């Protein structure tokens, strides 16, 4: 029946899945690590996949670091991954602007942390804003008017632990007073476990502030948008049907894989539990699910 074929299957034969694709795209947090803690068996799993000739690609919606900074994080966790294999949403924002030939004499207003600034700089774009912008209470005296740079042609919004009202007003002026100004979101993740003690509001909350003030929808460059998938398929010349997307989040990772026409594997080592997957309110069903990626090492043909 339709229902049965749409339901996610527990992964029982990893060999078959591994044999059926040439590339694995791995989400990072919740799949490889949790915060700064490596998940069990990850290095051995990546080694095994490489020894079987699989291409490995790593995609994260966390925009706070550049791919170079992620390279250091992978290294510090003992993972043998080069920065060319890492695609963070910070990199995606700079790559998108390149792809549309965003003019080098225009500027990007950044609401976000260092990763976005680093990637824009590397791509040769002029930017302003960033973590240090604003921060003091804005006194609204009669006649007070906030100036803004008329050369801003794009506002990029990502997760920002220094978020404040100055940034909201500045970015809002850029977008509202220049109808041609782009409104780009690195990602719209709602909440995540930034500490193991609780869930924290992430990128979606900053993006939401600008949706509220501009009444415009952003162009999302991170998961689940197809932008990075198209970019990766083109860069590595891979057929999307030859890709398996592995992630812990239904509305970003699994949807990203499905939007791209890839095979999808949900791991339960991150934010999604089996009961959330199987809840009647969830309509996003991966092809397979399993506890953690190191199950690849033990799940042989039965
Ligand atoms: N955004 C922020 C700020 C995060 O800290 C995280 C995970 O830690 C994410 C997004 C999601 O990252 P990923 O796509 O690697 O799961
Ligand atoms: Ca994740």
Coordinates of C-alpha atoms in Angstrom, one line a residue, residues 12 18 30 36 63 104 116 118 158-159 166 182 198 206 221 237 244 264 290:
X12 CA 19.1 -3.7 8.1
X18 CA 26.7 1.6 0.7
X30 CA 24.0 15.1 15.7
X36 CA 32.2 19.2 20.9
X63 CA 27.1 29.5 10.0
X104 CA 32.1 43.7 -6.0
X116 CA 30.1 34.5 7.4
X118 CA 35.5 35.1 6.8
X158 CA 22.5 33.7 10.3
X159 CA 22.9 32.6 13.9
X166 CA 20.4 48.1 16.1
X182 CA 18.7 40.7 -1.5
X198 CA 18.5 22.6 27.0
X206 CA 17.2 35.9 13.8
X221 CA 21.1 29.0 1.0
X237 CA 29.6 15.9 -11.3
X244 CA 22.8 9.3 0.2
X264 CA 18.0 9.5 2.7
X290 CA 19.3 3.8 12.2

